[in-house]
mmCIF file of C-alpha atoms and ligand atoms in Angstrom:
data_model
loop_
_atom_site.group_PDB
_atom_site.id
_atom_site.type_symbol
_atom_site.label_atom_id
_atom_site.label_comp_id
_atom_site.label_asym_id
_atom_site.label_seq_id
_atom_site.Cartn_x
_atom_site.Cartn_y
_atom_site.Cartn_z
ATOM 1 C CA UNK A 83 6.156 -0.716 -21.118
ATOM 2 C CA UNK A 84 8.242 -1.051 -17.991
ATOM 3 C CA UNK A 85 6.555 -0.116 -14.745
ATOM 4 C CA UNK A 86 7.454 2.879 -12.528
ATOM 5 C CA UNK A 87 8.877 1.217 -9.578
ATOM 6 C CA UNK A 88 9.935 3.468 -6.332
ATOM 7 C CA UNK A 89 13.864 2.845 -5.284
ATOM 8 C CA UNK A 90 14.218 0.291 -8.520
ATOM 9 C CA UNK A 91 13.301 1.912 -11.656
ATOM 10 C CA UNK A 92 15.584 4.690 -11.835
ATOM 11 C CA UNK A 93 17.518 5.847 -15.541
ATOM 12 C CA UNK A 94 20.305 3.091 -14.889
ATOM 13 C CA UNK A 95 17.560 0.409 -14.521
ATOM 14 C CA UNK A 96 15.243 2.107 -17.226
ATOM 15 C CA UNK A 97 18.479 1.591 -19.781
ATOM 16 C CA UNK A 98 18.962 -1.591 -19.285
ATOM 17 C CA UNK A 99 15.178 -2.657 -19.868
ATOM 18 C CA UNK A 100 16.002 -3.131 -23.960
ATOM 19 C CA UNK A 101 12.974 -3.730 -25.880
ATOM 20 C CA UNK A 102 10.866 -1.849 -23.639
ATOM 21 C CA UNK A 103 8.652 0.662 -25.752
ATOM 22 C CA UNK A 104 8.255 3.061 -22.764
ATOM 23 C CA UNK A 105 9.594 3.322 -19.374
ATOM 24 C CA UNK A 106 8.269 6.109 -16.554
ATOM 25 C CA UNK A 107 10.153 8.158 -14.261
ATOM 26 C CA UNK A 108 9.196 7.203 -10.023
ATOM 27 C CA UNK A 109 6.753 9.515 -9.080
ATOM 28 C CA UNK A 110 7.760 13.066 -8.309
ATOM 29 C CA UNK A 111 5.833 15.294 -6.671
ATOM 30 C CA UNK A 112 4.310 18.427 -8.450
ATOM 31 C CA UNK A 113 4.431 20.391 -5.558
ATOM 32 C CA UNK A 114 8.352 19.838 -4.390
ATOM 33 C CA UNK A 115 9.161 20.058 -8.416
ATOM 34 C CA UNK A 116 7.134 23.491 -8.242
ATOM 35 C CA UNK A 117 9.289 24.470 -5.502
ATOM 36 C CA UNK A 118 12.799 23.363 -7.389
ATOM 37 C CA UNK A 119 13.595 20.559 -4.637
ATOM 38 C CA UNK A 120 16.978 19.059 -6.284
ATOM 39 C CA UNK A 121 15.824 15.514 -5.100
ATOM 40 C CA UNK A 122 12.556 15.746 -6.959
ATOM 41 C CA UNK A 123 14.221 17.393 -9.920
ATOM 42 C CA UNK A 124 16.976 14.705 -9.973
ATOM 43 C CA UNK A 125 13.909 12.221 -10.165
ATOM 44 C CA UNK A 126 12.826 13.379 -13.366
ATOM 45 C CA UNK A 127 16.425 13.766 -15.313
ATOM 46 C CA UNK A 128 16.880 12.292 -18.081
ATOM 47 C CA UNK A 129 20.139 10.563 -19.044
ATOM 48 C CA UNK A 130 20.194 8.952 -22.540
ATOM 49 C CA UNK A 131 17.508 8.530 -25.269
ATOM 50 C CA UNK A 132 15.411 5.445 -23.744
ATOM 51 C CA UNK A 133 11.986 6.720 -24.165
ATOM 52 C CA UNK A 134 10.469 7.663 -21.071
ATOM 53 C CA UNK A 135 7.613 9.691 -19.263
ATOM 54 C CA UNK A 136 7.719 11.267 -16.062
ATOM 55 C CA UNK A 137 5.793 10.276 -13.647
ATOM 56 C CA UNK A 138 4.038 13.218 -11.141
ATOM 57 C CA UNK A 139 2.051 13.084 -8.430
ATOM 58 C CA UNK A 140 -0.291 15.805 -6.915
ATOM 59 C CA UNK A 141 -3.335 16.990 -7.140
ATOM 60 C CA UNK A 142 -3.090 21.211 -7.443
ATOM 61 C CA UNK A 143 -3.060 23.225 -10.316
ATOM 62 C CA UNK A 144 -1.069 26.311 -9.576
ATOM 63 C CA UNK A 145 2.005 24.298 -8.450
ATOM 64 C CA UNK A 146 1.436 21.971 -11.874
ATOM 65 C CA UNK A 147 1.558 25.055 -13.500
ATOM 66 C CA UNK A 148 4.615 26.880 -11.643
ATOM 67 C CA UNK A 149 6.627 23.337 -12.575
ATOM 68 C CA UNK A 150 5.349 23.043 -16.264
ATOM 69 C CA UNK A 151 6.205 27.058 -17.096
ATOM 70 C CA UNK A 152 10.536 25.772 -15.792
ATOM 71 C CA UNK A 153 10.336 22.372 -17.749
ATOM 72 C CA UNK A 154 12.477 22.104 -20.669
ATOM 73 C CA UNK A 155 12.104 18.561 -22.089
ATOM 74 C CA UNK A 156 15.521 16.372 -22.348
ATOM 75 C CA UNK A 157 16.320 13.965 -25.055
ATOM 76 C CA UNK A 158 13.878 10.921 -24.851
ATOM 77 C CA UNK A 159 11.314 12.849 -23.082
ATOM 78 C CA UNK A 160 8.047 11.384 -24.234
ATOM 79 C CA UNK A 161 5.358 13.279 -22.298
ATOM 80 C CA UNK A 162 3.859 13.043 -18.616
ATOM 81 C CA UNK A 163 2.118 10.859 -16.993
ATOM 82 C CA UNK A 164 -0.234 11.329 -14.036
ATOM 83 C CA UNK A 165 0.082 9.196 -10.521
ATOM 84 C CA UNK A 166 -3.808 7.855 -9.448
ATOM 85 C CA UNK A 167 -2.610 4.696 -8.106
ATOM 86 C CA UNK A 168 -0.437 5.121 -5.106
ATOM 87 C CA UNK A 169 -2.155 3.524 -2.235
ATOM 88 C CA UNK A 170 0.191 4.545 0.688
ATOM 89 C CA UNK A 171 -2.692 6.049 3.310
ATOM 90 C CA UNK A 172 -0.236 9.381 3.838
ATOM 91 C CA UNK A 173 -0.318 9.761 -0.156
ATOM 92 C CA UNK A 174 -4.174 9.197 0.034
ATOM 93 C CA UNK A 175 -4.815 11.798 2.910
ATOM 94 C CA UNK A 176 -3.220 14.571 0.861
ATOM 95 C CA UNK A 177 -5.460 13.706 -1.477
ATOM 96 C CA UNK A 178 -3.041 12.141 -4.230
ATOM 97 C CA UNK A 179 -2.645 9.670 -6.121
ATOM 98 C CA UNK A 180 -5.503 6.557 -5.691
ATOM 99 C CA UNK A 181 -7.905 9.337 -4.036
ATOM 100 C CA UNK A 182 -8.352 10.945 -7.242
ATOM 101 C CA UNK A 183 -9.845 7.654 -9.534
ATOM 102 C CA UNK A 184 -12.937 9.503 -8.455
ATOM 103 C CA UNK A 185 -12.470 13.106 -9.395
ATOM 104 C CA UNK A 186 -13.039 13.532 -12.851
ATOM 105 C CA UNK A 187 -13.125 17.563 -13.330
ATOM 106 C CA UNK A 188 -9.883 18.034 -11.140
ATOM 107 C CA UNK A 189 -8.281 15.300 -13.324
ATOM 108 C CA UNK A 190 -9.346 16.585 -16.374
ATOM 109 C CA UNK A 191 -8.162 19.898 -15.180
ATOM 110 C CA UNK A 192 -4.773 18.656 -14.750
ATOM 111 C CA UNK A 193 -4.085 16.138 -18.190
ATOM 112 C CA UNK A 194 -6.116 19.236 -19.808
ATOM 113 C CA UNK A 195 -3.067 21.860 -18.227
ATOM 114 C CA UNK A 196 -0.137 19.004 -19.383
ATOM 115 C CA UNK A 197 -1.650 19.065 -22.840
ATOM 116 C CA UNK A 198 -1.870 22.467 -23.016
ATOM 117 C CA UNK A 199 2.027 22.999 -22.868
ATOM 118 C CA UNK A 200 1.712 20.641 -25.673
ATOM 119 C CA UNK A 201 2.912 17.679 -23.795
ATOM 120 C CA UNK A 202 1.670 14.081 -24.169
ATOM 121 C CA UNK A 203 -0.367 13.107 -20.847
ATOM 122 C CA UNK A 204 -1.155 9.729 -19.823
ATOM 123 C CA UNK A 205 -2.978 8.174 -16.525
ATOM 124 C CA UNK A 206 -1.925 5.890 -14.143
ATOM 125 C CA UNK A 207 -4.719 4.390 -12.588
ATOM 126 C CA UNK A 208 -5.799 1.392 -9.964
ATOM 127 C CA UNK A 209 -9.583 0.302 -10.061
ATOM 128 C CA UNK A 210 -10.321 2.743 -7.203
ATOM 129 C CA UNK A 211 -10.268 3.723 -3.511
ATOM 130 C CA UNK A 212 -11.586 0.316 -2.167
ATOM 131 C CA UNK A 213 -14.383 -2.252 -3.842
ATOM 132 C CA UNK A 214 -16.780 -0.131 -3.253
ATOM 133 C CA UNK A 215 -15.523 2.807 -5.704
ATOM 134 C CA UNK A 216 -14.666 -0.562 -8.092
ATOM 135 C CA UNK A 217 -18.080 -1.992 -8.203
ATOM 136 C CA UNK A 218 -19.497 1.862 -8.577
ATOM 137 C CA UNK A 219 -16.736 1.800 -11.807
ATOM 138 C CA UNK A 220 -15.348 4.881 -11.076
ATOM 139 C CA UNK A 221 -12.839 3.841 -13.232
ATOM 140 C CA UNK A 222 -14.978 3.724 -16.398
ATOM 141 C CA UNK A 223 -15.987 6.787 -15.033
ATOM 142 C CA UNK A 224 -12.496 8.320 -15.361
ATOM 143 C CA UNK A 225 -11.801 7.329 -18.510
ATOM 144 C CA UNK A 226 -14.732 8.237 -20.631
ATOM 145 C CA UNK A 227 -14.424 11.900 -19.112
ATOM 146 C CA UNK A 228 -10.818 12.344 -19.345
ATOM 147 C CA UNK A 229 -8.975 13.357 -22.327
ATOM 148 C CA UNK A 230 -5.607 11.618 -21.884
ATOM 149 C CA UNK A 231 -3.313 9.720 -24.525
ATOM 150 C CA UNK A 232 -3.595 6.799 -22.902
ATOM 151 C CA UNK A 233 -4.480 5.331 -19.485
ATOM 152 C CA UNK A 234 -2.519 2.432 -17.697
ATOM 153 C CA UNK A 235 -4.868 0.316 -15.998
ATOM 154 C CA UNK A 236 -3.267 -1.651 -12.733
ATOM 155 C CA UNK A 237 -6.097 -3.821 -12.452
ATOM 156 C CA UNK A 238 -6.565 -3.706 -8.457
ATOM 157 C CA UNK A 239 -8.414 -0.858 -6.247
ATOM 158 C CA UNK A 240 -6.428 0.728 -3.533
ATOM 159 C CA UNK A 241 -7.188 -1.811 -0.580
ATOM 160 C CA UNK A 242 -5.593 -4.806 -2.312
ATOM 161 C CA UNK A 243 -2.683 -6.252 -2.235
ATOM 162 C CA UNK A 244 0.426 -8.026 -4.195
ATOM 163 C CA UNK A 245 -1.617 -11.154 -2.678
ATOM 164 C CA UNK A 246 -4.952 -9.964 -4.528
ATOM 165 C CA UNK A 247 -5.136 -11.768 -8.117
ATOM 166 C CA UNK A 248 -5.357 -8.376 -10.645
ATOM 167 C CA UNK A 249 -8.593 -8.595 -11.955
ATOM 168 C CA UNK A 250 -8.023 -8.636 -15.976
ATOM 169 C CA UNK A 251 -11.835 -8.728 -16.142
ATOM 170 C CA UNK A 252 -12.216 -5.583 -16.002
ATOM 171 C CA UNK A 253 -9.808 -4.805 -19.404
ATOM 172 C CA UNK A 254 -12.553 -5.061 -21.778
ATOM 173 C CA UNK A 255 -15.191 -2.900 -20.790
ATOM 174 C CA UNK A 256 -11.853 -0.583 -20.915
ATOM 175 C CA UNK A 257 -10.955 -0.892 -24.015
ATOM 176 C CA UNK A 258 -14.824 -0.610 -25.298
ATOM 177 C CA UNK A 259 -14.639 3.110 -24.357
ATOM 178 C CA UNK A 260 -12.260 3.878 -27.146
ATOM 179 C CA UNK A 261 -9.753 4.870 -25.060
ATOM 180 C CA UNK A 262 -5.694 3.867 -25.613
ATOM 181 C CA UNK A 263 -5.888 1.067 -22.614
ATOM 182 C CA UNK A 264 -2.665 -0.208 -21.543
ATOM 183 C CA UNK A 265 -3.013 -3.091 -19.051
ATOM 184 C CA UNK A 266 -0.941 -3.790 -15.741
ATOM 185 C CA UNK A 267 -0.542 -5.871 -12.899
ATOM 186 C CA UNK A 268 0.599 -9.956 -12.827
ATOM 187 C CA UNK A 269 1.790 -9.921 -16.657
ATOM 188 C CA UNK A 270 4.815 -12.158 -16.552
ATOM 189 C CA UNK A 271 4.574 -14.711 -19.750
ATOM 190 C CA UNK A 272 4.596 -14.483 -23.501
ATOM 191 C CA UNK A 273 0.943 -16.086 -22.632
ATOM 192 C CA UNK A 274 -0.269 -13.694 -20.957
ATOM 193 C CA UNK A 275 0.381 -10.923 -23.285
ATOM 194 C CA UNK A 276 -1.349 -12.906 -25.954
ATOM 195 C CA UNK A 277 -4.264 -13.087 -23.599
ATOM 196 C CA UNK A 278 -4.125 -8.976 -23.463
ATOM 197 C CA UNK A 279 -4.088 -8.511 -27.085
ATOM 198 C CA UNK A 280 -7.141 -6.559 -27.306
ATOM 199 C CA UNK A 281 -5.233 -3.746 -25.196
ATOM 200 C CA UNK A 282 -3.454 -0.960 -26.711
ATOM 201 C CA UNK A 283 -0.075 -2.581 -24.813
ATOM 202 C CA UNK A 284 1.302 -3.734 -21.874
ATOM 203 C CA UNK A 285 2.675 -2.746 -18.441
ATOM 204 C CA UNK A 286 4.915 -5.257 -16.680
ATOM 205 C CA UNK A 287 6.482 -4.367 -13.403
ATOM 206 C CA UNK A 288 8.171 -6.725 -10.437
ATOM 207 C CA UNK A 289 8.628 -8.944 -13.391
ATOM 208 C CA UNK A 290 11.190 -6.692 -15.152
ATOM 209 C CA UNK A 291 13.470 -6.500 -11.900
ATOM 210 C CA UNK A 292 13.865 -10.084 -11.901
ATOM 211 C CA UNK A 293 14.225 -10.618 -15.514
ATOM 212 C CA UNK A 294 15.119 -6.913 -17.401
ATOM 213 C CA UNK A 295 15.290 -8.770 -20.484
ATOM 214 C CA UNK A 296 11.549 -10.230 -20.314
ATOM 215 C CA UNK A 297 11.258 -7.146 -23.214
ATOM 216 C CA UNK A 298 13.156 -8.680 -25.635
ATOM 217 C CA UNK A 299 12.291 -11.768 -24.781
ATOM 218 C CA UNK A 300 8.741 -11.204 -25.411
ATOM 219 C CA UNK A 301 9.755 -10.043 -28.767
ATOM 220 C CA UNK A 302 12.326 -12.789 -29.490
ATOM 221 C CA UNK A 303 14.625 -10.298 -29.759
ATOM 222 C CA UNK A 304 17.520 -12.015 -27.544
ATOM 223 C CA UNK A 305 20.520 -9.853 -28.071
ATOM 224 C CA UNK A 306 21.876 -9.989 -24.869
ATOM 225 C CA UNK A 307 22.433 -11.741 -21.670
ATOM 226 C CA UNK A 308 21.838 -11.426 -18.225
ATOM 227 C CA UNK A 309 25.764 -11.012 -17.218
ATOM 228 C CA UNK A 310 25.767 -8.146 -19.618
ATOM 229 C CA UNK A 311 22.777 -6.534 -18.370
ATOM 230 C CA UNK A 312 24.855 -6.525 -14.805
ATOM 231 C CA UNK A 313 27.928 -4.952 -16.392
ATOM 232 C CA UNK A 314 25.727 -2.416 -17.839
ATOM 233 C CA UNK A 315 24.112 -1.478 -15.244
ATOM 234 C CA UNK A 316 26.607 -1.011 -13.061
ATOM 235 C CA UNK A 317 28.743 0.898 -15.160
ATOM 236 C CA UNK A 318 25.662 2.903 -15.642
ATOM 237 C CA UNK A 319 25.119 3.417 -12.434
ATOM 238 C CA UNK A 320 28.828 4.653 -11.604
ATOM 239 C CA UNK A 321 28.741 7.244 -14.383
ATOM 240 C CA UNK A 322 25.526 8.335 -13.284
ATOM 241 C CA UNK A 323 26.278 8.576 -9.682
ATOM 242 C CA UNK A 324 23.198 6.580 -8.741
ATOM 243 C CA UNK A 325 22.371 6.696 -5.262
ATOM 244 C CA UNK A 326 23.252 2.901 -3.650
ATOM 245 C CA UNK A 327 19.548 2.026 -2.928
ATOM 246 C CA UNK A 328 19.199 1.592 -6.271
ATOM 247 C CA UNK A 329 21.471 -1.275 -6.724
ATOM 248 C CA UNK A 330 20.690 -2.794 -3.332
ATOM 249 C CA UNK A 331 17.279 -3.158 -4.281
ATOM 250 C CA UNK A 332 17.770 -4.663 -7.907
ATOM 251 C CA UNK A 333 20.722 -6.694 -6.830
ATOM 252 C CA UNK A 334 18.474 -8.734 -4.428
ATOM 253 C CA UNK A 335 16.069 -9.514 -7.350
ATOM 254 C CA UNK A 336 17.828 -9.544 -10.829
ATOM 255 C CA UNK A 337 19.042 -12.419 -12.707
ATOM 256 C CA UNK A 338 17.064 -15.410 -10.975
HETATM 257 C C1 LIG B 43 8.445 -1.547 -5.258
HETATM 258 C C2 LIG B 43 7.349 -0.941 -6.084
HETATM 259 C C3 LIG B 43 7.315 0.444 -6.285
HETATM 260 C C4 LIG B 43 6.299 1.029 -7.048
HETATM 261 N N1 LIG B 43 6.330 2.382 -7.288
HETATM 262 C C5 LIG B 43 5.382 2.932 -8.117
HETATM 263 C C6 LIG B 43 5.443 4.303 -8.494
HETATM 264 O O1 LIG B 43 6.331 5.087 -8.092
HETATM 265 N N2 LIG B 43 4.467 4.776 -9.321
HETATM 266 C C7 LIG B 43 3.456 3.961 -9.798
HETATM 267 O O2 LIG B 43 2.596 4.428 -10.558
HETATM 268 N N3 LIG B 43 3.399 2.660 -9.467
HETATM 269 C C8 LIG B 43 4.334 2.127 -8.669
HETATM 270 N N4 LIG B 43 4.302 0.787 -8.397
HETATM 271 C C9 LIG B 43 3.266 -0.067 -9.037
HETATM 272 C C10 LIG B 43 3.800 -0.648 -10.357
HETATM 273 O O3 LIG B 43 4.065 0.370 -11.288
HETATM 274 C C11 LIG B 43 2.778 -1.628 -10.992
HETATM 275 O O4 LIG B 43 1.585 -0.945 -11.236
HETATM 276 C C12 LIG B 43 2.511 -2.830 -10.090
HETATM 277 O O5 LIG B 43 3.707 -3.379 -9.569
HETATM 278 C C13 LIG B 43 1.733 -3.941 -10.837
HETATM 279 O O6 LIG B 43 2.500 -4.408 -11.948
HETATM 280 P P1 LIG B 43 3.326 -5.800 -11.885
HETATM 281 O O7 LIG B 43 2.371 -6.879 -11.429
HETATM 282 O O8 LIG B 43 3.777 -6.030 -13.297
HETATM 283 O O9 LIG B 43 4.434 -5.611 -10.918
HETATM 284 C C14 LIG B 43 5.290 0.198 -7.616
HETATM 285 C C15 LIG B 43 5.325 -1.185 -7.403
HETATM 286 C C16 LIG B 43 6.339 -1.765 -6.656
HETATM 287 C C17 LIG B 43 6.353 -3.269 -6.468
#
């Protein structure tokens, strides 16, 4: 699966990740999608057939409601996903994304609302607030008492950083709950997928804007080459109207 990345992974970038099983929207806010904000709504279009979720953040039902009764799924549509992850502190003290690890009825309330539109609902999830919410496992917590396809594990709590190591440790005692565990966070090599095996799949990120073809690559699939991926994207991203933040930001990283 490709990572949602804010400012990168947007649909010209999802595209041209071939070979990925799965890509996800950036996040987009239930409440400004409630209120038909044409940013947030642009956020979740969907351009072509790559398969792809769309990624929401938020934590209240009536708006998740209001948004769910307007949505009409687009071609390659494949359910939502929710945001408990985001660490930004202004994201936290509205109670979003990383803050709710730890809520279990208002999650369940919410992937229990998606499914009920008949909509496929995944998790997005870090380890936690801060170590201590980690070494309580609110995590576990989460997932034995929520009912969601699958959950994407980013193996770090809220206070860490890119410099943290993600802590893969914590992967099995996921996937011993029965749960569809898909793990994230420093995958980068053939290697290290092997080493995740015992996962349902896996999420790769920063990796992917460096290398877009690290999914076909991983499944020695090699149909393409970096120069094309460029053209692609590009033209992709004229057609599409992308806004130019998009490109800046890949263009720094891609190809090297
Ligand atoms: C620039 C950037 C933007 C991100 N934006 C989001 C986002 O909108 N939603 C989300 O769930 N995670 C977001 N993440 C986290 C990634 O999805 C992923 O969990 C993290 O980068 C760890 O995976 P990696 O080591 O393969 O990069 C972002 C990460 C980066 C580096």
């Amino acid at each position: 699966m490709l990572a949602p990345m804010e400012n990168m992974t947007d649909s010209c970038f999802r595209s041209v990740c071939h070979g990925a099983d799965m890509t996800f929207t950036e996040m987009a806010s239930i409440e400004a999608l409630a209120k038909g904000d044409p940013f947030a709504w642009e956020r979740i279009k969907l351009y072509d057939d790559t398969p792809c979720a769309i990624q929401l953040i938020g934590h209240k039902e009536k708006p998740l409601y209001d948004f769910l009764s307007k949505y009409k799924p687009e071609k390659g549509f494949c359910g939502f996903n929710l945001n408990l992850g985001c660490p930004d502190p202004e994201i936290i003290k509205a109670g979003h994304g990383v803050a709710l690890v730890k809520r279990i009825s208002k999650v369940k309330k919410l992937i229990d609302m998606i499914k009920s539109f008949g909509y496929e609902a995944s998790v997005k999830m870090r380890l936690g607030l801060n170590q201590f919410e980690k070494d309580r496992k609110v995590y576990l917590n989460l997932i034995n008492n929520v009912d969601a396809d699958y959950f994407i594990v980013h193996a770090r709590h809220g206070k860490e950083t890119y410099a943290d190591r993600a802590d893969w440790s914590v992967f099995t005692e996921c996937v011993k709950t029965g749960k569809n565990i898909i793990a994230n966070g420093d995958i980068k090599t053939k290697k290290d997928v092997e080493k995740l095996k015992y996962c349902k799949g896996v999420m790769i990120g920063r990796e992917a804007v460096f290398d877009p073809l690290i999914f076909l690559k991983l499944k020695g699939l090699e149909i393409t080459n970096i120069e094309n991926v460029k053209a692609e994207y590009e033209k992709l991203a004229q057609e599409r109207n992308a806004h130019p933040k998009y490109s800046k930001h890949i263009w720094k990283h891609i190809g090297f």
